[in-house]
Amino acid sequence: MFNQRDFFKYLAISVFLHLSVFCFLLDNGNKKKSVCLSVPVEVFFNSPLHKKADQSIAPVSKSSNVQTKQQETDQPMVSSVSDGNSVQTKLSPDERKKTKPVIKDSFVKKKDSPKKGTNKTKIDNKVAEKLKNQTTNRQPVKKGRENVVSKSLPSDNDSNVETFQSPDSPAVSVSYGSQYGEVSFDTKNFKFSYYGNQIGKKIISQSRWVESYGKFRVLVYFKIHKSGTISDVFIKESSGNKEYDKNALDAIYRAVPLPELPESYEEDFLGVFFEFK
Amino acid sequence: MNLNKIIKSTAMKRISFFVFVISHLVVSCFAHDNIYLSLSASQAKRSGIAIEVFVPVGKDANTASFAKYIQEIVKNDLILSRYFNVVDKPSGNFNTKEKLLSLKHMNVFVILAASVSNEGKNLVVKIKMTDVSTGSTIWENKYTDKSCNYRYLAHKISDEIVKRFTGETGIACSKIAFINDGTKFKELYIIDYDGHNLRRLTKDNRINVLPKWSPRGDQIIYTSYLCRNPDLFILNIVENKRKILSKYQGLNVAGSFAPDGERILLTLSMKKYPNLYLINLAGGILRKMTEGMHIDTSPSFAPNGQEIVFISDRAGYPQLYIMNINGGNVRRLTTNGLCDSPEWSPRGDKIVFTMKEARGNHDLYIYDLPTAKIIKLTNNQRNNENPTWSPDGRFVVFYSNRSGKGEIYIMAIDGSGTRKLTEISGTSYTPAWSPVLTR
């Protein structure tokens, strides 16, 4: 009745298949997998990443080792990229788009200064003078802006990119998509590094500029009050492109309410320079 | 001989089954991998925060355990908020520059420290935030709770941290109402947004469906078959009282509060076609919103109270429509699929809804109003239905049977960070996220 030969053949096959599944699962288990299993849908709410984002070059952020390391450990996503599989190759352009800004996102540290040091000597006197003249007109700006030095940074395709840094409150740089921003304050008394980072992130994430529209830079000044509301928003240095200026102002208005100022900061408001680029 | 054939055929079936399982596994594993590729820039937007061990004041064992619980809850809240990268920091003297620098290298900007004490019957928590780079205090605050409701106290602390950091309101003090049939009957439950503190609200041994919160978070409306007709009930969860709001013959379903909390939109059939009606809190009809020989249901108000989104099958199949609250200006948003259960985002710029395409499951979609784009949130994970927004509009809670059993899940609206709300027996349905509560 029982055809034993056949039975064992099938049994052997089934055992083999079981084993293969088991091995596969083991192998799969070794990869670092996070709990979230969601959907391969790309959702862009604020600034849709454009193809050209690949080519964008970060003028400021070249030392982001510390952060990128943490990003990698935090996010299994990055490690899974290196595992070769067919799906990955198909999606790799998207991936490139995505990871690039992540890697570029950085916080300017003192480490940078020796690198930039070579360029520090090339202080653009004209711009610095111009700035000083402008700042003397405005009361609240006057105090801190005297220390502001504008220096040209090395950049591969755009020599107009400048950063503003006062020695007391170093500028905080933030990025989102293909957009970069730098925050600096007009006072020496503000001693909270987290705040610049926080508002920088919030404002830059509201920018809807796509880099293919053009590359500009604009400097905006505004005051933040205790409760996180803003006032006196104006363009300090125009980019020469009305649309870009408007985008910068819109991004700031959209980011309201900003976080409240720290309680131990005694002034009523905080003057902020925000540079979009 | 026959038996041999049977054995053979069953073996063949088994093999084909295994092949199927393996291919499925392969496909699903690769599918999982490509998910990670799409998780987007949200990670880069997070800021680092180090949490010091919460110090209990005094040697009371209760205080020590409260301190531990509160720290755990706050930490979990901050992680779930997706604004922070949370780092554990051992207690001790961290004023030395080296140690502060080491934190800075971990991209940590602030340190959270707290002390917990038990003064009489009051639980007192003192919170202090310190800036890492300068060591100056950002803010300090003291929280007291008379009834030792440590969970609510901890949620309140996390909400304030989120508010101080982002300017946006936190959602840690919110709850989720849903239906569960663990007792063989569909009863109404509420649970904290983090999956703790489960509470049953009804014990009717009947069917209760479709709960919705009032804008102030003190009332829940739902449809119940308690009187053998689908009537709309209103349950006051503060006073723990309920009453029948609308008991017209036929359907009284899919109620939804206006942002002012004074009016309710719902579907009444009244022996005719189910249309939308606007009623007040006494149950009187204020206006008939839609007219016609078709079904209009699942209404939801825009946060400004001027427009509503609803489902209508006037095109022959259920589609998403928007109309003004005064009637008129009806616009159709979708063109294909079978749509259901829309809800307008609390920020006003998006509508989340369920759609079933011709050969697919029910999936979650977001209609982005400024760009008129439809974005798919879930994919290939069985049915995902009944989404509702978190109070800050950054998450949705929804029903899904992806695990083979109907359960409640929460996901961020960029499609990432899905988590199961809680593990309970029975099937759960129709979740509804509350506004931020003050209890």
Tab-separated table of N, CA and C in Angstrom, chain A residues 50-137:
chain	number	residue	atom	x	y	z
A	50	HIS	N	14.582	67.280	-5.366
A	50	HIS	CA	14.656	67.267	-6.812
A	50	HIS	C	15.832	66.423	-7.240
A	51	LYS	N	15.812	66.014	-8.490
A	51	LYS	CA	16.924	65.219	-9.010
A	51	LYS	C	18.241	65.948	-8.793
A	52	LYS	N	18.196	67.236	-8.966
A	52	LYS	CA	19.454	67.981	-8.904
A	52	LYS	C	20.046	68.011	-7.515
A	53	ALA	N	19.276	67.526	-6.545
A	53	ALA	CA	19.805	67.514	-5.196
A	53	ALA	C	21.101	66.731	-5.126
A	54	ASP	N	21.280	65.792	-6.073
A	54	ASP	CA	22.519	65.013	-6.091
A	54	ASP	C	23.722	65.920	-6.251
A	55	GLN	N	23.554	66.881	-7.120
A	55	GLN	CA	24.710	67.684	-7.481
A	55	GLN	C	25.007	68.791	-6.482
A	56	SER	N	24.060	69.007	-5.584
A	56	SER	CA	24.259	70.135	-4.674
A	56	SER	C	25.481	69.895	-3.803
A	57	ILE	N	26.226	70.910	-3.601
A	57	ILE	CA	27.444	70.780	-2.812
A	57	ILE	C	27.295	71.619	-1.566
A	58	ALA	N	27.574	70.993	-0.444
A	58	ALA	CA	27.449	71.737	0.800
A	58	ALA	C	28.669	72.598	0.983
A	59	PRO	N	28.508	73.884	0.973
A	59	PRO	CA	29.675	74.736	1.124
A	59	PRO	C	30.231	74.721	2.534
A	60	VAL	N	29.396	74.514	3.512
A	60	VAL	CA	29.840	74.666	4.883
A	60	VAL	C	30.230	73.345	5.495
A	61	SER	N	29.368	72.351	5.306
A	61	SER	CA	29.468	71.174	6.138
A	61	SER	C	30.337	70.127	5.476
A	62	LYS	N	31.563	70.074	5.894
A	62	LYS	CA	32.390	69.008	5.376
A	62	LYS	C	32.872	68.072	6.458
A	63	SER	N	32.740	68.482	7.710
A	63	SER	CA	33.126	67.560	8.774
A	63	SER	C	31.890	67.188	9.547
A	64	SER	N	31.279	66.110	9.134
A	64	SER	CA	30.069	65.686	9.848
A	64	SER	C	30.227	64.251	10.262
A	65	ASN	N	31.458	63.867	10.544
A	65	ASN	CA	31.707	62.458	10.845
A	65	ASN	C	30.901	61.978	12.026
A	66	VAL	N	30.898	62.796	13.068
A	66	VAL	CA	30.277	62.356	14.300
A	66	VAL	C	28.815	62.087	14.073
A	67	GLN	N	28.201	63.036	13.415
A	67	GLN	CA	26.748	62.885	13.251
A	67	GLN	C	26.418	61.735	12.325
A	68	THR	N	27.140	61.636	11.206
A	68	THR	CA	26.784	60.572	10.281
A	68	THR	C	26.949	59.231	10.928
A	69	LYS	N	27.961	59.109	11.774
A	69	LYS	CA	28.130	57.849	12.473
A	69	LYS	C	26.882	57.524	13.260
A	70	GLN	N	26.398	58.526	13.958
A	70	GLN	CA	25.231	58.262	14.796
A	70	GLN	C	24.024	57.947	13.949
A	71	GLN	N	23.923	58.661	12.850
A	71	GLN	CA	22.799	58.403	11.959
A	71	GLN	C	22.783	56.945	11.552
A	72	GLU	N	23.998	56.427	11.234
A	72	GLU	CA	24.059	55.069	10.739
A	72	GLU	C	23.663	54.077	11.807
A	73	THR	N	24.122	54.331	13.025
A	73	THR	CA	23.787	53.378	14.062
A	73	THR	C	22.319	53.460	14.410
A	74	ASP	N	21.783	54.637	14.321
A	74	ASP	CA	20.365	54.790	14.650
A	74	ASP	C	19.472	54.141	13.621
A	75	GLN	N	19.891	54.210	12.408
A	75	GLN	CA	18.965	53.852	11.339
A	75	GLN	C	19.460	52.623	10.605
A	76	PRO	N	18.776	51.519	10.787
A	76	PRO	CA	19.162	50.334	10.051
A	76	PRO	C	19.034	50.531	8.555
A	77	MET	N	18.233	51.487	8.171
A	77	MET	CA	18.027	51.794	6.765
A	77	MET	C	19.344	51.931	6.018
A	78	VAL	N	20.281	52.604	6.625
A	78	VAL	CA	21.513	52.886	5.919
A	78	VAL	C	22.303	51.611	5.721
A	79	SER	N	22.293	50.763	6.778
A	79	SER	CA	23.083	49.562	6.664
A	79	SER	C	22.471	48.606	5.647
A	80	SER	N	21.170	48.624	5.548
A	80	SER	CA	20.538	47.692	4.631
A	80	SER	C	20.848	48.037	3.193
A	81	VAL	N	21.291	49.241	2.959
A	81	VAL	CA	21.596	49.634	1.598
A	81	VAL	C	22.754	48.807	1.063
A	82	SER	N	23.681	48.515	1.957
A	82	SER	CA	24.870	47.833	1.493
A	82	SER	C	24.599	46.371	1.150
A	83	ASP	N	23.532	45.807	1.667
A	83	ASP	CA	23.202	44.439	1.306
A	83	ASP	C	22.705	44.425	-0.125
A	84	GLY	N	23.431	43.714	-0.931
A	84	GLY	CA	23.059	43.737	-2.355
A	84	GLY	C	21.781	42.948	-2.588
A	85	ASN	N	20.798	43.574	-3.146
A	85	ASN	CA	19.655	42.825	-3.655
A	85	ASN	C	19.036	43.618	-4.779
A	86	SER	N	18.166	42.914	-5.501
A	86	SER	CA	17.680	43.505	-6.738
A	86	SER	C	16.870	44.766	-6.486
A	87	VAL	N	16.086	44.726	-5.411
A	87	VAL	CA	15.222	45.874	-5.147
A	87	VAL	C	16.051	47.108	-4.875
A	88	GLN	N	17.150	46.853	-4.182
A	88	GLN	CA	17.984	47.981	-3.771
A	88	GLN	C	18.524	48.695	-5.001
A	89	THR	N	18.995	47.900	-5.980
A	89	THR	CA	19.585	48.549	-7.143
A	89	THR	C	18.551	49.363	-7.883
A	90	LYS	N	17.326	48.848	-7.860
A	90	LYS	CA	16.284	49.569	-8.564
A	90	LYS	C	16.027	50.923	-7.927
A	91	LEU	N	16.117	50.941	-6.608
A	91	LEU	CA	15.714	52.161	-5.909
A	91	LEU	C	16.893	53.058	-5.584
A	92	SER	N	18.070	52.641	-6.018
A	92	SER	CA	19.243	53.362	-5.540
A	92	SER	C	19.251	54.857	-5.861
A	93	PRO	N	18.737	55.297	-7.010
A	93	PRO	CA	18.740	56.760	-7.219
A	93	PRO	C	17.950	57.482	-6.145
A	94	ASP	N	16.824	56.884	-5.772
A	94	ASP	CA	16.025	57.504	-4.703
A	94	ASP	C	16.842	57.580	-3.433
A	95	GLU	N	17.508	56.470	-3.189
A	95	GLU	CA	18.274	56.370	-1.971
A	95	GLU	C	19.343	57.455	-1.944
A	96	ARG	N	19.986	57.628	-3.091
A	96	ARG	CA	21.033	58.628	-3.139
A	96	ARG	C	20.459	59.994	-2.780
A	97	LYS	N	19.299	60.227	-3.335
A	97	LYS	CA	18.634	61.499	-3.054
A	97	LYS	C	18.432	61.667	-1.564
A	98	LYS	N	18.010	60.529	-0.955
A	98	LYS	CA	17.602	60.633	0.435
A	98	LYS	C	18.790	60.786	1.359
A	99	THR	N	19.806	59.941	1.146
A	99	THR	CA	20.868	59.914	2.137
A	99	THR	C	21.733	61.139	2.056
A	100	LYS	N	21.868	61.672	0.874
A	100	LYS	CA	22.795	62.805	0.735
A	100	LYS	C	22.528	63.913	1.732
A	101	PRO	N	21.291	64.387	1.750
A	101	PRO	CA	21.052	65.478	2.702
A	101	PRO	C	21.290	65.045	4.136
A	102	VAL	N	21.021	63.776	4.436
A	102	VAL	CA	21.226	63.306	5.803
A	102	VAL	C	22.683	63.437	6.176
A	103	ILE	N	23.534	63.039	5.247
A	103	ILE	CA	24.949	63.079	5.552
A	103	ILE	C	25.424	64.521	5.661
A	104	LYS	N	24.855	65.349	4.810
A	104	LYS	CA	25.322	66.731	4.799
A	104	LYS	C	24.901	67.494	6.036
A	105	ASP	N	23.755	67.052	6.573
A	105	ASP	CA	23.223	67.771	7.719
A	105	ASP	C	24.252	67.771	8.834
A	106	SER	N	24.691	68.913	9.242
A	106	SER	CA	25.731	68.914	10.256
A	106	SER	C	25.707	70.184	11.054
A	107	PHE	N	26.410	70.111	12.112
A	107	PHE	CA	26.501	71.212	13.033
A	107	PHE	C	27.932	71.713	12.956
A	108	VAL	N	28.091	72.964	12.651
A	108	VAL	CA	29.446	73.466	12.463
A	108	VAL	C	30.160	73.481	13.791
A	109	LYS	N	31.287	72.843	13.817
A	109	LYS	CA	32.008	72.751	15.077
A	109	LYS	C	33.295	73.546	14.967
A	110	LYS	N	33.917	73.696	16.125
A	110	LYS	CA	35.157	74.448	16.167
A	110	LYS	C	36.229	73.765	15.322
A	111	LYS	N	36.080	72.448	15.181
A	111	LYS	CA	37.011	71.689	14.368
A	111	LYS	C	37.247	72.339	13.012
A	112	ASP	N	36.213	72.916	12.494
A	112	ASP	CA	36.287	73.447	11.158
A	112	ASP	C	37.282	74.583	11.031
A	113	SER	N	37.452	75.283	12.138
A	113	SER	CA	38.145	76.549	12.006
A	113	SER	C	39.547	76.452	11.413
A	114	PRO	N	40.337	75.442	11.787
A	114	PRO	CA	41.652	75.389	11.140
A	114	PRO	C	41.548	75.240	9.631
A	115	LYS	N	40.567	74.457	9.185
A	115	LYS	CA	40.386	74.294	7.751
A	115	LYS	C	40.107	75.631	7.080
A	116	LYS	N	39.201	76.339	7.720
A	116	LYS	CA	38.804	77.597	7.112
A	116	LYS	C	39.878	78.651	7.286
A	117	GLY	N	40.765	78.396	8.248
A	117	GLY	CA	41.737	79.397	8.633
A	117	GLY	C	42.478	79.993	7.459
A	118	THR	N	42.736	79.168	6.474
A	118	THR	CA	43.461	79.677	5.319
A	118	THR	C	42.682	80.781	4.634
A	119	ASN	N	41.390	80.656	4.692
A	119	ASN	CA	40.581	81.647	4.010
A	119	ASN	C	40.246	82.848	4.885
A	120	LYS	N	40.482	82.678	6.166
A	120	LYS	CA	40.111	83.749	7.069
A	120	LYS	C	40.841	85.037	6.700
A	121	THR	N	42.051	84.884	6.215
A	121	THR	CA	42.832	86.066	5.879
A	121	THR	C	42.198	86.842	4.739
A	122	LYS	N	41.499	86.130	3.898
A	122	LYS	CA	40.893	86.810	2.758
A	122	LYS	C	39.570	87.436	3.180
A	123	ILE	N	39.623	88.356	4.056
A	123	ILE	CA	38.371	88.978	4.497
A	123	ILE	C	37.922	89.980	3.451
A	124	ASP	N	36.695	89.824	3.091
A	124	ASP	CA	36.150	90.704	2.078
A	124	ASP	C	35.838	92.039	2.732
A	125	ASN	N	36.753	92.975	2.605
A	125	ASN	CA	36.614	94.222	3.345
A	125	ASN	C	35.366	94.997	2.964
A	126	LYS	N	35.077	94.959	1.669
A	126	LYS	CA	33.928	95.727	1.199
A	126	LYS	C	32.649	95.285	1.895
A	127	VAL	N	32.466	93.986	1.897
A	127	VAL	CA	31.226	93.464	2.481
A	127	VAL	C	31.160	93.774	3.958
A	128	ALA	N	32.308	93.632	4.625
A	128	ALA	CA	32.323	93.882	6.057
A	128	ALA	C	31.967	95.333	6.347
A	129	GLU	N	32.524	96.225	5.544
A	129	GLU	CA	32.231	97.643	5.741
A	129	GLU	C	30.767	97.944	5.501
A	130	LYS	N	30.302	97.338	4.432
A	130	LYS	CA	28.899	97.546	4.070
A	130	LYS	C	27.991	97.103	5.210
A	131	LEU	N	28.344	95.969	5.766
A	131	LEU	CA	27.559	95.435	6.872
A	131	LEU	C	27.553	96.400	8.038
A	132	LYS	N	28.728	96.895	8.348
A	132	LYS	CA	28.841	97.801	9.489
A	132	LYS	C	27.974	99.029	9.282
A	133	ASN	N	28.033	99.555	8.047
A	133	ASN	CA	27.220	100.730	7.760
A	133	ASN	C	25.748	100.441	7.966
A	134	GLN	N	25.369	99.249	7.507
A	134	GLN	CA	23.945	98.914	7.634
A	134	GLN	C	23.548	98.777	9.094
A	135	THR	N	24.439	98.141	9.841
A	135	THR	CA	24.052	97.840	11.212
A	135	THR	C	23.968	99.091	12.063
A	136	THR	N	24.742	100.106	11.742
A	136	THR	CA	24.689	101.300	12.567
A	136	THR	C	23.331	101.981	12.478
A	137	ASN	N	22.633	101.727	11.397
A	137	ASN	CA	21.320	102.346	11.257
A	137	ASN	C	20.300	101.757	12.223
